[in-house]
mmCIF file of C-alpha atoms (C1' of nucleotides) in Angstrom:
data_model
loop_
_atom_site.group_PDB
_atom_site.id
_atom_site.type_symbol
_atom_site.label_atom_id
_atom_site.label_comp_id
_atom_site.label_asym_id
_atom_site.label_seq_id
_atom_site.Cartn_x
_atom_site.Cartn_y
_atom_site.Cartn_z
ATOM 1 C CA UNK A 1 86.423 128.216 78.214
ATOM 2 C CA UNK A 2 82.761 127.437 79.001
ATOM 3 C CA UNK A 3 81.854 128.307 81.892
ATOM 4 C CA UNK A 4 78.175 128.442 83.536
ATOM 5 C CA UNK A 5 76.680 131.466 81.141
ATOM 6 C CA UNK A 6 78.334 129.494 78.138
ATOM 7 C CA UNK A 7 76.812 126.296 78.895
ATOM 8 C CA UNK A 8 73.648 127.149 79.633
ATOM 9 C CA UNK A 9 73.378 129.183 76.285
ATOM 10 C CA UNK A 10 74.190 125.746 74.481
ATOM 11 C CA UNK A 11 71.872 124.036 76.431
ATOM 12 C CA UNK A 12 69.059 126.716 75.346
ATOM 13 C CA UNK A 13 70.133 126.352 72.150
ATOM 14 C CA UNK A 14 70.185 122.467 72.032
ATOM 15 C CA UNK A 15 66.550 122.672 73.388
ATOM 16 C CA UNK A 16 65.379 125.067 71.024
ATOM 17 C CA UNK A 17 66.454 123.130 68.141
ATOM 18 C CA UNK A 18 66.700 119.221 69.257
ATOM 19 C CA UNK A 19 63.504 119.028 72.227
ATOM 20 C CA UNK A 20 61.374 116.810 70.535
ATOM 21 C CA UNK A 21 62.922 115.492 67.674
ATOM 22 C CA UNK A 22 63.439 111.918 67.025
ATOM 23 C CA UNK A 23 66.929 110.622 66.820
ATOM 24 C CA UNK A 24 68.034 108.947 63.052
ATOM 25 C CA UNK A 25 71.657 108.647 62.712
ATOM 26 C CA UNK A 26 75.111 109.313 65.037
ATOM 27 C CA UNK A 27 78.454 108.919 64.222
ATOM 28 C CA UNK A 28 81.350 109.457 66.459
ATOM 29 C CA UNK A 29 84.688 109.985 64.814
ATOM 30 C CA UNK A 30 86.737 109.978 68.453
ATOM 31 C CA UNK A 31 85.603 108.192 71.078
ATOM 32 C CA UNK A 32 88.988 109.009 73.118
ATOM 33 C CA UNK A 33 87.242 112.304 74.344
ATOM 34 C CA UNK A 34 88.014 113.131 78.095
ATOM 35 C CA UNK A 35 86.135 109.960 79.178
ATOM 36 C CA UNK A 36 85.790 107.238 76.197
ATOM 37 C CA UNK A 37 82.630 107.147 74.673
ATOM 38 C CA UNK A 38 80.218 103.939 75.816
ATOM 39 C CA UNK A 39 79.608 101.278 73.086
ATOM 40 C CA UNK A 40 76.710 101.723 73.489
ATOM 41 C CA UNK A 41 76.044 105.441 72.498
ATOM 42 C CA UNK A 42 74.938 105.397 68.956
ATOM 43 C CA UNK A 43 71.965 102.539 69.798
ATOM 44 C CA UNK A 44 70.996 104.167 72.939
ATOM 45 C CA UNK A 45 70.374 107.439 70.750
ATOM 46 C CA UNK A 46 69.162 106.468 67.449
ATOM 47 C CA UNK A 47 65.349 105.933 67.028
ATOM 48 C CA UNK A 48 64.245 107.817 70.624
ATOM 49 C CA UNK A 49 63.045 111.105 71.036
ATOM 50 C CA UNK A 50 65.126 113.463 72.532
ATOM 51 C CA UNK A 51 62.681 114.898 75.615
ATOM 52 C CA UNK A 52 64.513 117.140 77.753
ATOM 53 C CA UNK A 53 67.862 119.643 77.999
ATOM 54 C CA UNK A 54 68.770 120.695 81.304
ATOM 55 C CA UNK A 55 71.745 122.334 82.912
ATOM 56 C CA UNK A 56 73.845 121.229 86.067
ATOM 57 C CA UNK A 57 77.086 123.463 86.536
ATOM 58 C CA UNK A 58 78.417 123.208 83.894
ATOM 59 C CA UNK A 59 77.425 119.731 82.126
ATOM 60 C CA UNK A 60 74.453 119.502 80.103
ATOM 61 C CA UNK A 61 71.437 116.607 80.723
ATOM 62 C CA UNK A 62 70.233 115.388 77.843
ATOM 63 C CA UNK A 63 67.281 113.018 78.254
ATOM 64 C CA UNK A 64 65.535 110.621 75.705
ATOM 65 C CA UNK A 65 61.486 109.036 75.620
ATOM 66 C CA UNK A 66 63.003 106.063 77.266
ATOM 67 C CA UNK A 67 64.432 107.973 80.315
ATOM 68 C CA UNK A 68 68.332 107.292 79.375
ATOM 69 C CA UNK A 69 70.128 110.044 80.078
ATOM 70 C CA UNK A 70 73.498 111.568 77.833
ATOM 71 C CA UNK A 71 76.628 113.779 79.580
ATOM 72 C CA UNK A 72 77.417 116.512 78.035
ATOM 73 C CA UNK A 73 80.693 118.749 79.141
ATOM 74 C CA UNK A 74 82.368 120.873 76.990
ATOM 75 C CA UNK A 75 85.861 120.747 78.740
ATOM 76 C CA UNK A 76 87.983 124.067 77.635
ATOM 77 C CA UNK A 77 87.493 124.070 73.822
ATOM 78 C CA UNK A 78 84.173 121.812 73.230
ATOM 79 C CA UNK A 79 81.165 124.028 71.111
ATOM 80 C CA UNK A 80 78.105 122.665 69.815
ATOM 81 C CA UNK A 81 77.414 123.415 66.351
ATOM 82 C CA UNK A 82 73.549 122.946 65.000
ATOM 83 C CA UNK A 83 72.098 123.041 61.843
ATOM 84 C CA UNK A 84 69.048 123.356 60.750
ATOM 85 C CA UNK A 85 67.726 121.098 57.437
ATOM 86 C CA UNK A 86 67.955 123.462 55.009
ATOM 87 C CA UNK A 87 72.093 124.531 56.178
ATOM 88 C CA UNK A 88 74.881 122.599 54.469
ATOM 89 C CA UNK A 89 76.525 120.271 57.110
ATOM 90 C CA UNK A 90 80.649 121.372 56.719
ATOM 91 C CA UNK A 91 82.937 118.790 58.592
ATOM 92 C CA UNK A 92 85.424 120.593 60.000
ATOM 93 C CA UNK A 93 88.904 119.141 61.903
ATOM 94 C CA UNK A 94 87.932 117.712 65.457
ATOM 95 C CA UNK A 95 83.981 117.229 65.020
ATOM 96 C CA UNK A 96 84.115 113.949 67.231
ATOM 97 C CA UNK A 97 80.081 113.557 67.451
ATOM 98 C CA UNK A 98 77.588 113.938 64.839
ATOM 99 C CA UNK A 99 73.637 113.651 65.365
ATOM 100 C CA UNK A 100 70.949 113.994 62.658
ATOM 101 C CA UNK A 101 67.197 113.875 63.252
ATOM 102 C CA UNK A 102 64.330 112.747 61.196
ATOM 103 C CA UNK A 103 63.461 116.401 60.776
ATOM 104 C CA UNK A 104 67.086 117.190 59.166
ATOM 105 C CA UNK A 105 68.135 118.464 62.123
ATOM 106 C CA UNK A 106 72.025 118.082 62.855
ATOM 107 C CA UNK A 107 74.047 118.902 65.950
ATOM 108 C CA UNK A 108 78.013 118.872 66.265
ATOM 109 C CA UNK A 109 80.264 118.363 68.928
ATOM 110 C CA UNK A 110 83.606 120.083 68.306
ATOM 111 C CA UNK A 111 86.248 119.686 71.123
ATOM 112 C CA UNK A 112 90.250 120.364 69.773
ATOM 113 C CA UNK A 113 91.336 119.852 73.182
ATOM 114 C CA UNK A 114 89.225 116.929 73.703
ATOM 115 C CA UNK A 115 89.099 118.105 77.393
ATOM 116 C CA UNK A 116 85.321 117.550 77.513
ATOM 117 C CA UNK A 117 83.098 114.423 76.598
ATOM 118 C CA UNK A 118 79.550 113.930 75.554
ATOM 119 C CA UNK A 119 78.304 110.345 76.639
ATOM 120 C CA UNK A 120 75.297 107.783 77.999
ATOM 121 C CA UNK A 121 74.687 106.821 81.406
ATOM 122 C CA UNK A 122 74.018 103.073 81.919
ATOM 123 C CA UNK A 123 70.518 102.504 81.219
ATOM 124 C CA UNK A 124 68.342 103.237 84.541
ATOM 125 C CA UNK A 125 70.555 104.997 86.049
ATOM 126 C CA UNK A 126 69.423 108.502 87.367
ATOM 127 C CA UNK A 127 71.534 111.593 86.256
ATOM 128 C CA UNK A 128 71.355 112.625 89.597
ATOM 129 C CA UNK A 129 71.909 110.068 91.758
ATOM 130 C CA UNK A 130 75.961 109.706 90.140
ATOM 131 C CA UNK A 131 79.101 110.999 90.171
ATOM 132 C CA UNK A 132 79.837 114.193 89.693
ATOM 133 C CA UNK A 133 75.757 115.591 90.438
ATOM 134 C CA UNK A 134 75.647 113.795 93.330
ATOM 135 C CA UNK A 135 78.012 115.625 95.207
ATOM 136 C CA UNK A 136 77.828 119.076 93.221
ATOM 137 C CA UNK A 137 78.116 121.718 95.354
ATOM 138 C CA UNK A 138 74.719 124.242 95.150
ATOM 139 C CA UNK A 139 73.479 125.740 91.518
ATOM 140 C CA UNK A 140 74.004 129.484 91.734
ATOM 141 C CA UNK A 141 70.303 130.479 90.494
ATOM 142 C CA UNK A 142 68.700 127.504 92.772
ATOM 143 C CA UNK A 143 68.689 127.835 96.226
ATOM 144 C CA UNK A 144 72.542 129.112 96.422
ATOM 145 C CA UNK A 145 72.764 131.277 99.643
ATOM 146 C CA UNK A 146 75.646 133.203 101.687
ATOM 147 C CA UNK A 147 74.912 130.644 104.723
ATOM 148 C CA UNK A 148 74.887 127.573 102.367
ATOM 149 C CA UNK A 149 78.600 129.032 101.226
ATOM 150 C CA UNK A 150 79.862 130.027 104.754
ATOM 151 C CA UNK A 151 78.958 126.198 105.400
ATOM 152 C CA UNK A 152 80.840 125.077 102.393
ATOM 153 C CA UNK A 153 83.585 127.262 103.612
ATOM 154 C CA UNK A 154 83.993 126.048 107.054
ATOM 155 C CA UNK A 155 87.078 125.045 108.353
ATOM 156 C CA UNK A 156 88.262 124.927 105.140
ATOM 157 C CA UNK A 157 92.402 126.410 104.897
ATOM 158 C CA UNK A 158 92.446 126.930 101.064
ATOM 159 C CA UNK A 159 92.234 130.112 99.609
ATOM 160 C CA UNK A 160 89.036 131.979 98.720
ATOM 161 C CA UNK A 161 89.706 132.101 95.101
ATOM 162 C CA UNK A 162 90.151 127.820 94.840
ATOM 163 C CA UNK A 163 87.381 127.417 97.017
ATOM 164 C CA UNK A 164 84.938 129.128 94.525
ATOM 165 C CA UNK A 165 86.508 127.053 91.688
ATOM 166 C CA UNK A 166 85.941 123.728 93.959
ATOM 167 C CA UNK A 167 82.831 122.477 92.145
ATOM 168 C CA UNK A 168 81.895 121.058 95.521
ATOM 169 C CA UNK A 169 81.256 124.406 97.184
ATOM 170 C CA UNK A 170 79.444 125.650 94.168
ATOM 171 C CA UNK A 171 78.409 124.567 90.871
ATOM 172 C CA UNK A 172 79.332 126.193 87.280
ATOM 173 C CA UNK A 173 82.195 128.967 88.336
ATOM 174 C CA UNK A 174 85.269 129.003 86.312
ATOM 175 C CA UNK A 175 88.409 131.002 86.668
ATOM 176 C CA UNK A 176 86.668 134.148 84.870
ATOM 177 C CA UNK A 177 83.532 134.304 86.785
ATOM 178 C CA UNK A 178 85.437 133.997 90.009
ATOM 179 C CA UNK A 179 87.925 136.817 89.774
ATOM 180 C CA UNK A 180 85.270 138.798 88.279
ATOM 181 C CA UNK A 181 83.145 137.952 91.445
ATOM 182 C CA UNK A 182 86.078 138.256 93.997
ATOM 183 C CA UNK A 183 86.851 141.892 92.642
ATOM 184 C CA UNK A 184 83.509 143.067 92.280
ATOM 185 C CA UNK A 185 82.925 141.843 96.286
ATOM 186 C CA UNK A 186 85.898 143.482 97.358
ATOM 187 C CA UNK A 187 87.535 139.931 98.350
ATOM 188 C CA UNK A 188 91.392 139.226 97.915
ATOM 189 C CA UNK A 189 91.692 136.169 96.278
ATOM 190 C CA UNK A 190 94.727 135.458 98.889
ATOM 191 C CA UNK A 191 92.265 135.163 101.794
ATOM 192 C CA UNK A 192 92.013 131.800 103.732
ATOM 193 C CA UNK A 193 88.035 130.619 103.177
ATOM 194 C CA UNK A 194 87.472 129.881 107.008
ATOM 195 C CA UNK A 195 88.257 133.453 107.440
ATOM 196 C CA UNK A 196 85.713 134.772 105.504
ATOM 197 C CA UNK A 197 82.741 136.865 107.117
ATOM 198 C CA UNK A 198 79.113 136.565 106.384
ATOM 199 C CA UNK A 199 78.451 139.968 104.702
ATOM 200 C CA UNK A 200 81.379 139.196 102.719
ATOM 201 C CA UNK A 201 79.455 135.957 102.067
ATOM 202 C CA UNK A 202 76.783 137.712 100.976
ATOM 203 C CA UNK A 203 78.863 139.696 98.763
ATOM 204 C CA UNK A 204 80.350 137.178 96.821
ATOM 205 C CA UNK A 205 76.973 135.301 96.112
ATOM 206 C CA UNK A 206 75.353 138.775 95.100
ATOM 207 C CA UNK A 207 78.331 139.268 92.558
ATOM 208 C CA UNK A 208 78.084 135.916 91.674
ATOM 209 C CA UNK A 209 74.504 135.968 90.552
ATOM 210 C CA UNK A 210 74.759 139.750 88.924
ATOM 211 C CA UNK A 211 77.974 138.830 86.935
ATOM 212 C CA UNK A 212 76.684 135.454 85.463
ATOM 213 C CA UNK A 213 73.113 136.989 84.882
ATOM 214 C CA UNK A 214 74.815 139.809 82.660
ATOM 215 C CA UNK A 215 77.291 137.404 81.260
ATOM 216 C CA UNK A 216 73.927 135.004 80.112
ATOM 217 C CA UNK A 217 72.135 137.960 78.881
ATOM 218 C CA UNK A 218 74.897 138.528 76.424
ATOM 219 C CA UNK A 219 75.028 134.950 75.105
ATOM 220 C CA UNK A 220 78.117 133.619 77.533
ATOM 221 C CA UNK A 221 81.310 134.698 77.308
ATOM 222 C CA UNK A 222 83.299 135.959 75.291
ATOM 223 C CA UNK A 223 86.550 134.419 74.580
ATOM 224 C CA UNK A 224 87.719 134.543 71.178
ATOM 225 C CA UNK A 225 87.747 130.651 71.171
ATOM 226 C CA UNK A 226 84.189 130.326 71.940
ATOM 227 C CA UNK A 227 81.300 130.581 69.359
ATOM 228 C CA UNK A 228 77.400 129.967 70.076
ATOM 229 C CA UNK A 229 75.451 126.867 70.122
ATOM 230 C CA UNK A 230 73.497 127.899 66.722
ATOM 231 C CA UNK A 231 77.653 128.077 65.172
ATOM 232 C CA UNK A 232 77.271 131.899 64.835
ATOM 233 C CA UNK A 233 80.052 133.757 65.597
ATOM 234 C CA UNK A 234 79.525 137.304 67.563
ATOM 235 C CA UNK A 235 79.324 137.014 71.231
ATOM 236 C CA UNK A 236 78.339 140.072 72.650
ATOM 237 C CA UNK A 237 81.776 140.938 74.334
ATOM 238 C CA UNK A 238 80.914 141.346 78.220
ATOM 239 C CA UNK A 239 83.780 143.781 79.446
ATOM 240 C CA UNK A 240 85.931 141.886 82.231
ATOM 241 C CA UNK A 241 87.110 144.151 84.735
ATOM 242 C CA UNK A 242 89.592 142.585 86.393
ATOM 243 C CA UNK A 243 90.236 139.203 83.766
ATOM 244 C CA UNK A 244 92.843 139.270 81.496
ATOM 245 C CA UNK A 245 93.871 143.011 82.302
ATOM 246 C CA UNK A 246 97.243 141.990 83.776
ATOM 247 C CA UNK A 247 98.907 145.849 84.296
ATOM 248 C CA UNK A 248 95.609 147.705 83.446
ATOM 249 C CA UNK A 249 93.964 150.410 85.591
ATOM 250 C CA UNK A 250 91.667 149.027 87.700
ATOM 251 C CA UNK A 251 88.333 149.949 86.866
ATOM 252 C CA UNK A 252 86.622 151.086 90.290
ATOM 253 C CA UNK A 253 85.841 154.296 90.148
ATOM 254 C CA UNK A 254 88.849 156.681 91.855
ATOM 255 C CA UNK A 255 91.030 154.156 91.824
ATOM 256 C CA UNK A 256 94.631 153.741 90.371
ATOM 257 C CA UNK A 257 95.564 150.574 91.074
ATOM 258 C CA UNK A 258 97.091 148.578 88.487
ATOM 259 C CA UNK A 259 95.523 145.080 88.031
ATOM 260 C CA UNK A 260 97.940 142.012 89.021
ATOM 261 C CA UNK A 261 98.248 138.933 88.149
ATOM 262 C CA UNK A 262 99.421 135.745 90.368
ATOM 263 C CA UNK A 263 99.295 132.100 90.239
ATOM 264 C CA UNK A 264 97.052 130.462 92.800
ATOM 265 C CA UNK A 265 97.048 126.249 92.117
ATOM 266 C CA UNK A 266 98.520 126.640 88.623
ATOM 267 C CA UNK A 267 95.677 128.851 87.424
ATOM 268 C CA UNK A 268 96.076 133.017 86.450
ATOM 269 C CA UNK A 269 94.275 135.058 89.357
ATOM 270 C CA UNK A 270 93.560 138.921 88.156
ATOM 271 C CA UNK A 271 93.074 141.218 91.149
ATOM 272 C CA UNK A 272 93.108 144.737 92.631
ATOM 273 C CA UNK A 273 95.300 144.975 95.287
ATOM 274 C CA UNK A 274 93.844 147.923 96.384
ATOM 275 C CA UNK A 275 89.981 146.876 96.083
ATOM 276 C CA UNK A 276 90.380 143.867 97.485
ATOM 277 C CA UNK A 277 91.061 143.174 101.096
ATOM 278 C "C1'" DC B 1 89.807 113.702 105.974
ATOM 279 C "C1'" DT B 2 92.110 117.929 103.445
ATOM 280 C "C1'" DC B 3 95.226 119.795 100.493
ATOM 281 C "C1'" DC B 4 98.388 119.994 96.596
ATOM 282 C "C1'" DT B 5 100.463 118.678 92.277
ATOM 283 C "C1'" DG B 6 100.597 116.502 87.880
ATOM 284 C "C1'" DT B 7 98.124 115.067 83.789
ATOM 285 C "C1'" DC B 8 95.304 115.174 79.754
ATOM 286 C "C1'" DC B 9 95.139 118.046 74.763
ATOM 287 C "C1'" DT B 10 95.774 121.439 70.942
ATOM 288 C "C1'" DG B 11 96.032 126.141 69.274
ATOM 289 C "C1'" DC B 12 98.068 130.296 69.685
ATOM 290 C "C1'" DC B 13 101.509 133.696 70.614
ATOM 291 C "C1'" DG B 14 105.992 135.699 71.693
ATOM 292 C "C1'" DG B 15 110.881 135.342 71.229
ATOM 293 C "C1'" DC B 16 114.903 134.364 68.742
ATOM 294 C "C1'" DT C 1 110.075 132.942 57.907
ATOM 295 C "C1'" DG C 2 109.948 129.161 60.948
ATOM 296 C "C1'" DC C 3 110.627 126.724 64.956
ATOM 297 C "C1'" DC C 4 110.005 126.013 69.779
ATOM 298 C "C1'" DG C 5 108.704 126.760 74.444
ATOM 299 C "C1'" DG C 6 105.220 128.323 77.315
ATOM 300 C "C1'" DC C 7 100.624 129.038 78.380
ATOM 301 C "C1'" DA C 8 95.553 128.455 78.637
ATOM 302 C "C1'" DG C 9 92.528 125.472 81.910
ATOM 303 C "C1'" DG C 10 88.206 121.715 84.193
ATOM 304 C "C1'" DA C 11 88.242 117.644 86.338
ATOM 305 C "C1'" DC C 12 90.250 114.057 88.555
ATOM 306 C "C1'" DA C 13 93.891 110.717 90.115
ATOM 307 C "C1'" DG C 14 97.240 109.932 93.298
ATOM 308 C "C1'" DG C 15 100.469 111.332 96.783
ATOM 309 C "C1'" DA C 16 101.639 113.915 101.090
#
DNA sequence: CTCCTGTCCTGCCGGC
DNA sequence: TGCCGGCAGGACAGGA
């Protein structure tokens, strides 16, 4: 399930291979991805140079010579597959887009879930200036900041552990990065966000930042259903302490804590119930 | 306004 | 062996 560290190693990888090279052919096989592919797609693409790959939590820009701009979000099972001209191009079940460049060059979108989408903006329109970017809550590595959360958190009842996953209060966390983040700050998930302090604050954006700066240094993540933008399997697997290790030992030093699991809005939350106040 | 719940989709895994 | 139910979860709609 990408999360910030996954997408931006797509992204990376989309630059590396795409920047600069001039669209020549697209096919989608599904356009009943999470949003429905535009019409107008395929011509908006084909002939234009592909200019620019940025990141935004966890959607990718894509920007062509003619300042259109494509979505790209890979939802809980969507990886980019790219191949370079002299690689034999393998269709495989639930490749939904398909682009090939002058050069040779051909990238896949693979989605089984078809949770995420890869589409156009209406032409003119400024990535920015539209729903969901618009009101994205602060990217973690630009300008993020324990006051800008304690702001975000303000007044608000929900629990810590939704509030973090609220793409409003900040951009690109996912369920792994914030229990990672909550246990590694010493935060209970369970704790109301109005009631949390400003070193704590500062705790949880300092984990933040440390956890996904590890997590991109070792390609992304690391579940088994997730597989580089160049299509190469082996992720570096980045050792979750507290994800996924329902009735482990908890991994702070001296401790003996078994890890639980609960349920917090219909999503697993892994936590030390003696680390964590 | 905030908060909460249901929905989308498929692959995988455990239980019988 | 094979079937089936449950689970995984990001974003968003709609209801309380």
């Amino acid at each position: 399930m990408p999360e910030l560290p996954e997408v931006e190693t797509v992204c990376r990888g989309m630059e590396q291979t795409l920047s600069n090279q001039v669209v020549s052919s697209v096919r989608v096989y599904r356009r009943d991805l999470r949003r429905i592919v535009s019409d107008d797609f395929e011509s908006a693409l084909i002939g234009r140079r592909l200019v620019r790959f940025l990141r935004r939590g966890k959607y990718i820009v894509m920007e062509n010579d003619r300042g259109r701009f494509f979505i790209l979000h890979l939802g809980m099972s969507g990886r980019v597959r790219l191949f370079s001209k002299t690689e034999a191009l393998d269709l495989q079940k639930h490749d939904h887009v398909v682009i090939k460049t002058m050069d040779g060059v051909t990238a896949v979108y693979h989605d089984p879930r078809r949770f995420g989408f890869f589409d156009v903006l209406p032409e003119g329109a400024d990535w920015k200036k539209v729903s969901p970017f618009l009101q994205m809550g602060a990217e973690p590595f630009d300008g993020w900041s324990a006051e800008d959360l304690l702001q975000k958190l303000k007044g608000k009842k929900t629990v810590i552990k939704q509030s973090l996953l609220d793409q409003l209060v900040v951009a690109g966390l996912g369920n792994i990065y914030v229990c990672e983040a909550l246990w590694m700050s010493g935060v209970s998930p369970l704790r109301a966000s109005c009631d949390i302090q400003k070193s704590e604050a500062q705790r949880l954006v300092a984990s933040s930042l440390d956890i996904l700066t590890r997590a991109i240094a070792a390609g992304g993540s690391t579940l088994k259903d997730y597989r580089q933008a160049d299509g190469e399997l082996g992720y570096f697997q980045y050792g979750f302490c507290v994800y996924g290790r329902e009735g482990e030992k908890c991994k702070a030093q001296g401790c003996a804590q078994k890890i639980l699991r609960i349920v917090q809005g219909g999503r697993s939350t892994f936590y030390c119930p003696a680390c964590q106040k």
